[in-house]
Backbone as CSV, one residue per row, in Angstrom:
resi,resn,N_x,N_y,N_z,CA_x,CA_y,CA_z,C_x,C_y,C_z
1,UNK,115.233,128.852,95.116,115.405,129.965,94.426,114.806,130.175,93.071
2,UNK,114.698,128.839,92.599,114.024,128.881,91.195,112.526,129.475,91.028
3,UNK,111.870,129.498,92.395,110.658,129.813,92.478,110.473,131.218,92.358
4,UNK,111.746,131.985,92.814,111.774,133.613,92.672,111.846,133.818,91.366
5,UNK,112.573,133.282,90.405,112.482,133.695,89.102,111.295,133.343,88.319
6,UNK,110.464,132.445,88.667,109.381,132.203,88.049,108.280,133.380,88.074
7,UNK,108.477,133.960,89.612,107.666,134.952,89.925,107.737,136.068,89.243
8,UNK,108.779,136.592,88.585,109.171,137.737,87.789,108.270,137.887,86.383
9,UNK,108.237,139.253,86.369,107.667,139.733,85.212,108.637,139.612,84.051
10,UNK,108.113,139.136,82.615,109.035,138.789,81.578,110.151,139.882,81.112
11,UNK,110.949,139.303,80.473,111.924,140.555,79.912,113.272,140.631,80.630
12,UNK,113.453,139.596,81.424,114.729,139.808,82.262,115.919,139.608,81.669
13,UNK,116.168,138.784,80.374,117.261,138.427,79.506,118.100,137.212,80.335
14,UNK,119.176,137.830,80.778,120.385,136.895,81.655,119.996,136.867,83.012
15,UNK,119.010,137.655,83.477,118.830,137.550,84.866,119.744,138.570,85.596
16,UNK,120.980,139.216,84.996,121.801,139.830,85.657,121.455,141.316,85.370
17,UNK,121.456,141.990,86.394,121.325,143.532,86.017,122.591,144.519,86.038
18,UNK,122.535,145.231,85.102,123.888,146.230,85.316,124.504,146.605,86.660
19,UNK,125.657,146.505,86.793,126.358,146.856,87.772,126.587,148.407,87.995
20,UNK,126.524,149.153,89.011,126.979,150.779,88.901,128.479,150.852,88.767
21,UNK,128.883,151.602,88.174,130.253,152.009,88.161,130.980,152.103,89.386
22,UNK,130.371,152.802,90.588,130.786,152.616,91.787,129.709,152.201,92.741
23,UNK,129.766,151.949,94.029,128.963,151.653,94.972,128.005,152.914,95.211
24,UNK,126.773,152.466,94.872,125.703,153.593,95.266,125.218,153.412,96.895
25,UNK,125.403,154.268,97.652,124.993,154.262,99.139,123.684,155.092,98.895
26,UNK,122.713,154.333,99.684,121.306,154.909,99.509,120.919,154.847,100.875
27,UNK,120.245,156.168,101.237,119.346,156.138,102.527,118.171,156.173,102.145
28,UNK,117.406,155.344,103.003,116.099,155.066,103.018,115.534,155.645,104.242
29,UNK,114.831,157.034,103.776,114.480,157.935,104.785,113.011,158.545,104.649
30,UNK,112.349,158.763,105.738,111.278,159.508,105.905,110.648,159.439,107.617
31,UNK,110.551,160.685,108.020,110.359,160.620,109.463,109.249,160.245,109.782
32,UNK,108.283,159.982,108.889,106.833,159.344,109.253,107.178,157.777,109.556
33,UNK,106.641,157.390,110.696,106.402,155.994,110.608,105.329,155.222,110.034
34,UNK,105.787,153.854,109.778,104.631,153.168,108.984,104.509,153.531,107.525
35,UNK,105.555,154.038,106.981,105.237,154.331,105.363,105.930,153.186,104.679
36,UNK,106.773,152.124,105.073,107.465,151.207,104.451,108.766,151.292,104.301
37,UNK,109.503,151.942,105.142,110.802,152.211,104.928,111.712,150.722,105.127
38,UNK,111.652,150.185,105.991,112.171,148.615,106.342,111.894,147.634,105.060
39,UNK,110.508,147.664,104.799,110.142,146.826,103.778,110.601,147.003,102.597
40,UNK,110.750,148.778,102.323,111.360,148.909,100.843,112.714,148.425,100.886
41,UNK,113.461,149.014,102.063,114.877,148.480,102.140,115.298,147.119,102.039
42,UNK,114.733,146.225,102.807,114.986,144.961,102.809,114.433,144.398,101.422
43,UNK,113.427,144.332,100.818,113.002,143.624,99.552,113.850,144.123,98.426
44,UNK,114.201,145.431,98.325,114.866,146.221,97.310,116.207,145.444,97.173
45,UNK,116.790,145.597,98.544,118.253,144.972,98.794,117.973,143.558,98.147
46,UNK,117.218,142.638,98.572,117.131,141.330,98.344,116.885,141.293,96.687
47,UNK,116.162,141.872,96.130,115.844,141.950,94.713,117.133,142.309,94.055
48,UNK,117.673,143.124,94.538,119.254,143.302,93.582,120.230,142.405,93.904
49,UNK,120.122,141.737,95.020,120.987,140.601,95.448,120.761,139.316,94.339
50,UNK,119.516,138.987,94.268,119.144,137.749,93.454,119.288,138.100,91.899
51,UNK,120.061,139.501,91.611,120.375,139.822,90.135,122.036,140.192,90.146
52,UNK,122.820,139.532,90.667,124.324,139.760,90.510,124.750,141.073,91.182
53,UNK,123.905,141.651,91.839,124.481,142.636,92.793,124.768,142.212,94.268
54,UNK,126.033,142.806,94.817,126.298,142.709,96.275,125.997,143.924,96.936
55,UNK,125.365,143.334,97.936,124.449,144.629,98.733,124.563,144.278,99.989
56,UNK,124.756,145.340,100.713,124.857,145.637,102.363,123.744,146.232,102.811
57,UNK,122.901,145.804,103.720,121.879,146.720,104.381,122.414,146.790,105.640
58,UNK,122.402,148.697,105.827,122.661,148.850,107.347,121.573,149.056,107.849
59,UNK,121.185,148.452,109.087,119.967,148.723,109.648,120.165,149.970,110.816
60,UNK,119.910,150.921,110.773,120.141,151.992,111.513,118.881,152.509,112.363
61,UNK,118.129,151.374,112.862,116.765,151.525,113.391,116.796,150.747,114.596
62,UNK,116.834,151.388,115.892,116.842,150.771,116.903,116.190,149.487,117.140
63,UNK,114.885,149.610,116.309,113.942,148.669,116.493,114.210,147.142,115.781
64,UNK,115.586,147.510,114.992,116.292,146.059,114.351,115.276,145.525,113.595
65,UNK,114.250,146.144,112.864,113.383,145.099,111.917,114.171,144.568,110.712
66,UNK,114.797,145.573,110.073,115.599,145.097,108.982,116.201,143.997,109.225
67,UNK,117.023,143.812,110.490,117.878,142.695,110.904,116.948,141.256,111.095
68,UNK,115.452,141.653,111.702,114.785,140.344,111.907,114.539,139.914,110.448
69,UNK,114.071,140.986,109.433,113.558,140.433,108.264,114.643,139.747,107.603
70,UNK,116.106,139.983,107.850,117.221,139.248,107.083,118.049,138.293,107.749
71,UNK,116.993,137.612,108.768,117.259,136.716,109.727,118.875,136.772,110.338
72,UNK,118.940,138.028,110.614,120.680,138.551,111.280,120.350,138.677,112.798
73,UNK,121.186,137.851,113.273,120.957,137.980,115.171,121.132,139.415,115.519
74,UNK,120.608,139.868,116.120,120.570,141.410,116.823,120.221,141.576,118.161
75,UNK,120.193,140.701,119.076,119.975,140.727,120.457,120.839,139.999,121.449
76,UNK,120.814,140.491,122.604,121.992,140.411,123.420,123.262,141.082,123.267
77,UNK,124.446,140.540,123.384,125.733,141.308,123.450,126.257,141.084,121.723
78,UNK,125.253,140.970,120.695,125.977,140.705,119.574,126.423,142.184,118.808
79,UNK,127.668,142.296,118.449,128.263,143.323,118.036,127.352,144.197,116.753
80,UNK,126.957,145.417,116.820,126.095,146.122,116.139,126.481,147.526,115.901
81,UNK,125.470,148.227,114.951,125.892,149.534,114.490,126.328,150.530,115.428
82,UNK,125.498,150.226,116.529,125.756,151.136,117.761,127.351,151.337,117.888
83,UNK,127.939,150.061,118.344,129.389,149.986,118.653,130.291,150.653,117.389
84,UNK,129.713,150.571,116.205,130.693,151.086,115.171,130.551,152.593,115.168
85,UNK,129.354,153.258,115.743,129.225,154.593,115.501,129.899,155.114,116.770
86,UNK,129.474,154.326,117.790,129.996,155.265,119.429,131.188,154.888,119.728
87,UNK,131.923,153.378,119.419,132.907,152.820,120.186,133.765,152.814,118.879
88,UNK,133.755,152.947,118.000,134.780,152.795,116.675,135.017,151.412,116.348
89,UNK,134.028,150.625,116.424,134.226,149.169,116.106,134.261,149.008,114.473
90,UNK,135.420,148.621,113.880,135.240,148.380,112.557,133.953,147.785,112.061
91,UNK,133.319,148.559,110.797,132.093,147.700,110.157,132.319,146.349,109.700
92,UNK,133.708,145.917,109.590,133.561,144.377,108.973,133.625,143.608,110.471
93,UNK,133.774,144.056,111.424,133.417,143.060,112.793,131.754,142.719,112.817
94,UNK,130.848,143.447,112.494,129.478,143.507,112.742,128.818,142.625,111.077
95,UNK,129.693,142.990,109.928,128.685,142.648,109.031,128.469,141.059,108.910
96,UNK,127.212,140.557,108.598,127.000,139.323,108.466,126.167,138.944,107.206
97,UNK,126.750,137.862,106.673,125.953,137.290,105.421,124.471,137.053,105.623
98,UNK,123.779,137.370,104.909,122.220,136.827,105.209,122.178,135.374,104.879
99,UNK,121.571,134.622,105.444,121.251,133.005,105.335,120.680,132.979,103.821
100,UNK,121.365,132.220,102.809,120.838,131.671,101.865,120.892,132.516,100.794
101,UNK,121.379,133.818,101.096,121.213,134.823,100.161,123.071,135.333,100.072
102,UNK,123.478,134.555,99.257,125.088,134.606,99.002,125.502,136.420,98.703
103,UNK,124.579,137.136,97.674,124.976,138.223,97.816,124.552,139.444,98.451
104,UNK,123.742,138.805,99.529,123.406,139.840,100.505,123.759,139.995,102.090
105,UNK,124.272,141.081,102.415,124.921,141.245,104.000,124.395,141.950,104.610
106,UNK,124.214,142.200,106.036,123.299,142.957,106.919,124.497,143.481,108.126
107,UNK,124.062,144.642,108.403,124.754,145.392,109.626,123.810,145.248,110.729
108,UNK,123.672,144.717,111.531,122.545,144.932,112.417,122.399,145.531,113.531
109,UNK,121.116,146.000,113.864,121.107,147.168,114.871,120.261,146.327,116.242
110,UNK,120.804,146.675,117.407,119.878,146.216,118.617,119.727,147.388,119.153
111,UNK,118.895,147.196,120.627,118.279,148.166,121.155,119.154,149.456,121.633
112,UNK,120.526,148.602,121.843,121.470,149.845,122.419,121.555,151.013,121.325
113,UNK,121.280,150.962,119.894,121.109,151.997,119.160,120.392,153.151,119.593
114,UNK,119.218,152.669,120.796,118.630,154.043,120.719,119.038,154.865,121.669
115,UNK,120.357,154.696,122.372,121.090,155.460,123.000,122.005,156.326,122.197
116,UNK,122.331,155.825,120.876,123.372,156.662,120.358,122.989,157.957,119.951
117,UNK,121.638,158.109,119.806,121.221,159.692,119.752,121.959,160.604,120.409
118,UNK,121.668,160.119,121.918,122.502,160.898,123.140,123.787,160.748,123.050
119,UNK,124.451,159.806,122.986,125.739,159.597,123.008,126.701,160.354,121.947
120,UNK,126.075,160.340,120.850,126.776,160.579,119.717,127.078,162.244,120.019
121,UNK,125.885,163.028,120.706,126.060,164.463,120.474,127.271,164.993,121.061
122,UNK,128.112,164.021,121.867,129.452,164.663,122.562,130.593,164.312,121.704
123,UNK,130.362,163.491,120.777,131.605,163.099,119.825,132.016,164.071,118.935
124,UNK,133.714,163.647,118.523,133.984,164.580,117.318,133.314,164.072,116.027
125,UNK,133.023,164.952,115.159,132.632,164.632,114.151,131.444,163.894,113.909
126,UNK,130.277,164.050,114.759,129.473,163.145,115.197,128.147,162.823,114.055
127,UNK,128.028,164.010,113.245,127.398,163.520,111.717,128.121,162.501,111.026
128,UNK,129.356,162.412,111.046,129.957,161.752,109.970,130.550,160.416,110.468
129,UNK,130.050,159.889,111.421,130.452,158.578,112.057,130.303,157.590,111.138
130,UNK,129.136,157.529,110.611,128.819,156.332,109.716,129.729,156.330,108.349
131,UNK,129.573,157.715,107.776,130.544,157.665,106.471,131.956,157.521,106.831
132,UNK,132.635,157.667,107.712,133.834,157.336,108.282,133.948,155.727,108.260
133,UNK,133.146,155.152,109.017,132.842,153.510,108.906,132.942,153.069,107.712
134,UNK,132.100,153.583,107.051,131.597,152.731,105.745,132.658,153.041,104.595
135,UNK,133.618,154.176,104.695,134.653,154.751,103.945,135.976,153.651,104.449
136,UNK,135.859,153.062,105.491,137.092,152.131,105.878,136.638,150.860,105.767
137,UNK,135.479,150.448,105.198,135.135,149.172,105.174,135.334,148.854,103.840
138,UNK,136.086,147.947,103.431,136.372,147.541,101.725,136.579,146.065,101.808
139,UNK,136.039,145.367,102.879,135.990,143.805,102.940,135.569,143.094,101.482
140,UNK,134.126,143.646,101.019,134.004,143.148,99.686,133.673,144.242,98.962
141,UNK,133.590,143.586,97.669,133.342,144.872,96.465,131.830,144.845,96.418
142,UNK,131.313,145.825,96.990,129.851,146.081,97.115,129.387,146.880,96.111
143,UNK,128.085,146.403,95.529,127.375,147.669,94.528,126.350,148.441,95.021
144,UNK,125.859,148.062,96.166,125.087,149.117,96.790,125.115,148.879,98.176
145,UNK,124.920,149.988,99.097,124.696,149.967,100.523,123.365,150.591,100.417
146,UNK,122.388,149.962,101.510,121.249,150.512,101.534,120.891,150.571,102.856
147,UNK,120.840,152.033,103.576,120.769,152.316,104.984,119.204,152.481,105.144
148,UNK,118.552,151.435,106.084,117.481,151.766,106.945,117.406,152.490,107.644
149,UNK,116.625,153.677,107.739,116.760,154.844,108.563,115.684,154.774,109.791
150,UNK,115.883,155.026,110.864,114.676,155.355,111.756,113.641,156.467,111.434
151,UNK,112.443,156.412,112.187,111.497,157.244,111.779,111.541,158.671,112.567
152,UNK,112.619,159.123,112.171,113.028,160.553,112.750,114.086,161.449,112.183
153,UNK,114.088,162.518,112.679,115.320,163.564,111.622,116.467,163.685,112.748
154,UNK,116.666,162.871,113.640,117.567,163.012,114.728,119.181,162.530,114.031
155,UNK,120.188,162.103,114.739,121.424,162.146,114.517,121.610,160.901,113.697
156,UNK,120.941,159.916,114.191,121.011,158.773,113.334,120.841,159.031,111.820
157,UNK,119.471,159.626,111.614,119.129,159.870,110.038,120.298,160.923,109.534
158,UNK,120.873,161.612,110.133,121.853,162.609,109.721,123.105,161.810,109.405
159,UNK,123.314,160.708,110.117,124.470,160.188,109.857,124.320,159.260,108.691
160,UNK,123.166,158.951,108.355,122.735,158.178,107.309,122.829,158.977,105.897
161,UNK,122.426,160.481,105.833,122.286,161.594,105.001,123.740,161.624,104.749
162,UNK,124.813,161.760,105.533,126.091,162.335,105.522,127.020,161.457,104.870
163,UNK,126.379,160.144,104.848,127.098,158.956,104.427,126.741,158.465,102.999
164,UNK,125.540,158.668,102.686,125.108,158.166,101.582,125.260,159.118,100.299
165,UNK,124.672,158.729,99.056,125.048,159.745,97.763,123.600,159.917,97.510
166,UNK,122.612,159.104,97.607,121.310,159.154,97.405,120.299,159.119,98.565
167,UNK,118.990,159.616,98.257,118.117,159.316,99.051,116.986,158.752,98.537
168,UNK,116.514,157.869,99.125,114.888,157.104,98.708,113.849,157.236,99.476
169,UNK,113.115,157.857,99.072,111.931,158.014,100.166,110.773,157.321,99.511
170,UNK,110.281,156.405,100.670,108.928,155.539,100.612,107.684,156.459,100.988
171,UNK,106.810,156.697,100.274,105.754,157.558,100.527,104.373,156.822,100.522
172,UNK,103.513,156.863,101.605,102.392,156.038,101.687,101.201,156.876,100.658
173,UNK,100.674,155.798,100.055,99.315,156.397,99.074,98.370,156.626,100.130
174,UNK,98.254,157.547,101.017,97.107,157.937,101.961,97.204,159.172,102.121
175,UNK,96.183,159.452,102.705,95.823,161.215,102.790,96.857,162.107,103.305
176,UNK,97.566,161.610,104.330,98.755,162.809,105.104,100.133,162.625,104.297
177,UNK,100.090,161.920,102.884,101.452,161.379,102.409,102.395,162.248,102.492
178,UNK,101.875,163.716,102.031,103.059,164.732,101.860,103.340,165.683,102.800
179,UNK,102.564,165.264,104.179,102.663,165.965,105.365,104.125,165.641,105.949
180,UNK,104.819,166.629,106.268,106.179,166.703,106.992,107.087,166.413,105.834
181,UNK,106.881,165.869,104.540,107.907,165.793,103.674,108.452,167.041,103.294
182,UNK,108.210,168.004,103.404,108.842,169.228,103.236,109.969,169.370,104.292
183,UNK,109.631,169.165,105.437,110.828,169.170,106.597,112.084,168.174,106.224
184,UNK,111.740,166.907,105.682,112.719,166.014,105.355,113.596,166.598,104.149
185,UNK,112.756,167.313,102.939,113.373,167.781,102.106,114.617,168.858,102.421
186,UNK,113.947,169.771,103.311,114.571,170.982,103.794,116.028,170.267,104.548
187,UNK,116.050,169.348,105.308,117.009,168.721,106.042,117.963,168.269,105.027
188,UNK,117.472,167.517,103.934,118.372,167.031,102.751,119.011,168.287,102.093
189,UNK,118.383,169.311,101.890,119.044,170.519,101.423,120.112,170.994,102.210
190,UNK,119.703,171.170,103.597,120.833,171.397,104.498,122.009,170.674,104.658
191,UNK,121.787,169.365,104.718,123.021,168.405,104.474,123.966,168.716,103.212
192,UNK,123.165,168.671,102.218,123.942,168.791,101.016,124.625,170.352,101.133
193,UNK,124.320,171.231,101.517,124.847,172.444,101.338,125.942,172.480,102.569
194,UNK,126.077,171.972,103.831,127.168,171.974,104.752,127.992,170.840,104.964
195,UNK,127.108,169.449,104.772,127.956,168.340,105.147,128.333,167.163,104.047
196,UNK,127.367,167.182,103.305,127.557,166.309,101.743,127.157,166.996,100.511
197,UNK,128.216,167.572,99.700,127.702,167.972,98.893,127.243,167.136,97.623
198,UNK,127.406,165.844,97.517,127.046,164.993,96.566,125.849,164.361,96.871
199,UNK,125.087,164.665,97.874,123.420,164.116,98.213,122.580,164.244,97.197
200,UNK,121.803,163.690,96.752,120.513,163.942,95.919,119.533,163.086,96.124
201,UNK,118.047,163.676,96.063,117.155,162.856,96.289,116.862,162.310,94.811
202,UNK,117.360,160.675,94.833,117.048,160.092,93.326,115.884,159.545,93.183
203,UNK,115.091,158.862,94.318,113.858,158.350,94.182,112.951,158.306,95.292
204,UNK,111.784,157.937,94.523,110.549,158.097,95.582,109.584,156.979,95.149
205,UNK,109.338,156.075,96.119,108.920,154.994,95.950,107.278,154.963,96.623
206,UNK,105.999,154.716,95.831,105.083,154.920,96.249,104.619,153.603,96.735
207,UNK,103.984,153.591,98.160,103.891,152.241,98.695,102.369,152.274,99.366
208,UNK,102.399,150.952,99.616,100.919,150.915,100.244,99.933,151.193,99.473
209,UNK,99.772,151.045,98.193,98.993,151.561,97.108,97.782,150.497,97.183
210,UNK,96.543,151.139,97.187,94.970,150.177,97.354,94.400,150.796,95.873
211,UNK,94.753,150.025,94.829,94.044,150.310,93.479,92.397,150.687,93.564
212,UNK,91.869,149.779,94.533,90.123,150.027,94.607,89.866,151.309,95.224
213,UNK,90.825,152.296,95.795,90.664,153.459,96.194,90.636,154.682,95.364
214,UNK,89.834,155.511,95.062,90.109,156.703,94.427,91.335,157.615,95.178
215,UNK,91.267,157.549,96.198,92.638,158.219,96.833,93.896,158.229,96.788
216,UNK,94.030,156.826,96.481,95.744,156.076,96.427,95.827,156.813,94.816
217,UNK,95.126,156.619,93.620,95.431,157.413,92.807,95.621,158.954,92.594
218,UNK,95.196,159.473,93.372,95.067,160.829,93.356,96.487,161.314,94.218
219,UNK,96.591,160.360,95.395,98.113,160.818,96.181,98.879,160.390,95.122
220,UNK,98.838,159.387,94.368,100.286,158.953,93.436,100.176,159.947,92.186
221,UNK,99.198,160.495,91.821,99.127,161.558,90.669,99.737,162.920,91.297
222,UNK,99.454,163.273,92.391,99.799,164.495,93.035,101.477,164.368,93.299
223,UNK,102.009,163.143,93.935,103.281,163.026,93.908,104.048,163.164,92.412
224,UNK,103.359,162.498,91.630,104.320,162.565,90.318,104.242,164.068,89.838
225,UNK,103.167,164.535,89.906,103.137,166.016,89.396,104.224,166.661,90.247
226,UNK,104.539,166.639,91.299,105.555,167.454,92.174,106.721,167.008,91.994
227,UNK,107.069,165.702,91.676,108.332,165.509,91.751,108.657,164.611,90.414
228,UNK,107.919,164.466,89.569,108.438,164.076,87.995,108.773,162.871,88.037
229,UNK,110.090,162.435,87.311,110.940,161.409,86.944,111.421,160.685,88.103
230,UNK,111.624,161.440,89.549,112.121,160.902,90.646,111.435,159.921,91.043
231,UNK,110.040,159.887,91.062,109.253,158.636,91.383,109.176,157.545,90.614
232,UNK,109.506,156.346,91.070,109.349,155.282,90.243,108.109,154.893,89.519
233,UNK,108.201,154.310,88.324,106.900,154.053,87.645,105.829,152.882,88.315
234,UNK,106.773,151.798,89.239,106.332,150.609,89.811,105.933,151.309,91.209
235,UNK,104.356,151.199,91.411,103.985,151.549,92.895,103.896,150.028,93.552
236,UNK,104.160,150.146,95.028,104.096,149.059,95.642,102.756,148.630,96.340
237,UNK,101.691,147.487,95.839,100.610,147.227,96.483,100.413,146.910,98.071
238,UNK,99.349,147.286,98.701,99.185,146.516,100.020,99.079,145.088,99.834
239,UNK,99.830,144.246,100.694,100.155,142.870,100.519,100.138,142.231,101.741
240,UNK,99.379,141.178,102.065,99.429,140.873,103.429,100.880,139.985,103.488
241,UNK,101.348,139.345,102.457,102.590,138.707,102.391,103.794,139.587,102.949
242,UNK,103.739,140.850,102.389,104.700,141.654,102.789,104.928,141.882,104.155
243,UNK,103.715,141.730,104.869,103.912,141.833,106.425,103.895,140.685,107.161
244,UNK,103.966,139.414,106.221,104.129,138.226,106.923,105.392,137.792,106.830
245,UNK,106.273,138.152,105.799,107.456,137.690,105.634,108.728,137.955,106.693
246,UNK,108.604,138.967,107.239,109.578,139.327,108.379,109.643,138.365,109.508
247,UNK,108.458,137.997,109.738,108.090,136.941,110.959,108.628,135.386,110.648
248,UNK,109.094,135.219,109.379,109.674,134.324,108.862,111.545,134.408,108.804
249,UNK,111.721,135.475,109.154,113.254,135.904,108.833,113.506,135.945,107.544
250,UNK,112.387,136.223,106.540,112.714,136.567,105.435,112.191,137.686,104.585
251,UNK,112.921,138.123,103.451,112.167,139.085,102.638,110.901,138.620,101.934
252,UNK,110.173,139.271,101.601,109.099,138.504,100.826,109.557,138.041,99.390
253,UNK,110.915,138.370,98.863,111.223,137.838,97.569,111.414,136.478,97.583
254,UNK,111.845,135.935,98.863,112.043,134.429,99.056,110.804,133.874,99.618
255,UNK,110.158,134.675,100.457,108.952,134.173,101.414,107.788,133.669,100.484
256,UNK,107.322,134.488,99.465,106.276,134.487,98.427,106.754,134.914,97.206
257,UNK,107.505,134.576,96.284,108.161,135.290,95.356,107.239,135.458,94.018
258,UNK,106.043,134.749,94.158,104.802,134.960,92.989,103.954,135.959,93.595
259,UNK,104.018,136.459,94.765,102.890,137.389,95.426,103.033,138.658,94.629
260,UNK,101.954,139.478,94.783,102.028,140.755,94.036,103.051,141.778,94.806
261,UNK,103.439,141.868,96.133,104.296,142.497,96.500,105.672,142.104,96.151
262,UNK,105.971,140.844,96.114,107.335,140.464,95.629,107.643,140.800,94.324
263,UNK,106.590,140.824,93.444,106.808,141.090,92.005,106.929,142.766,91.736
264,UNK,106.150,143.571,92.546,106.312,144.921,92.643,107.865,145.379,93.137
265,UNK,108.213,144.870,94.257,109.595,145.338,94.495,110.712,144.654,93.527
266,UNK,110.340,143.684,92.943,111.420,142.976,91.934,111.419,144.488,90.637
267,UNK,110.147,144.487,90.510,109.967,145.784,89.235,110.807,147.044,89.644
268,UNK,110.464,147.177,90.930,111.263,148.570,91.779,112.771,148.401,91.509
269,UNK,113.308,147.069,92.175,114.684,147.161,91.868,115.151,147.329,90.657
270,UNK,114.467,146.739,89.568,115.091,146.670,88.330,115.004,147.972,87.839
271,UNK,114.024,148.788,88.222,113.917,150.130,87.708,115.254,150.805,88.361
272,UNK,115.591,150.656,89.739,116.714,151.244,90.245,117.899,151.068,89.621
273,UNK,118.108,149.621,89.484,119.269,149.331,88.844,119.529,149.882,87.523
274,UNK,118.482,149.942,86.657,118.762,150.387,85.417,119.038,151.768,85.460
275,UNK,118.631,152.326,86.596,118.948,154.215,86.417,120.287,154.195,86.804
276,UNK,120.894,153.110,87.286,122.383,153.444,87.629,123.082,153.761,86.511
277,UNK,122.463,153.308,85.180,123.443,153.541,84.219,123.265,154.926,83.583
278,UNK,122.232,155.399,83.987,121.897,156.960,83.517,122.085,158.021,84.517
279,UNK,122.429,157.739,85.646,122.657,158.474,87.033,123.638,159.339,86.718
């Protein structure tokens, strides 16, 4: 882990970031696929955990990519988020510590979760199943819960938004970046009005930034003009290492801490942690 520290930008001081006054529950959402939701969830969670924060990643995507990246078993009959949502299994029964990351935990998703959208429809308080499960989960003193949402606006994403205090939206620095974003923001407003009045859009992360193209900087400028200080100063570059890391069961923070992607996510996580003191 010493290499991870060496890969950081200067100015970390003691290496421990300020802990929030209470656990921050952050849903990482965007109904568009391929914008970096899972990559962002996993790497920001890992970076926070490396700086004294206790972090739980809840994998709410049936593909289970966050579970894979965090080396958490999610095949076969492994207890997972599906059983928490549909069968009322306690969250504590499925949470596993991530190997070699003492402050990082994962609630895995299996392919069973693909059926949850249909099965939740008939259940009582179907939109609040995840919030109830997290509310009953107090096994450890968490600083952050990061919920990796599926690429849809169905009941799984609604559960995440009802359970969360904050929404983080990764936006790809490409031509159709803002397309569909209005629908997501309308859903956030609806959930805030009817189901979760404390929900707020706290963070936008610009991902897949290619500094060689004028388009990337134009998209970044447009997003900043529209959303202001909600957008992190740090942009996440395109990086082969970000794509490779999950195949080794790691976040990029441990796979290649000196890479541009790892350093960018470290800076992004630092911004998020320090925003906790002014939120």
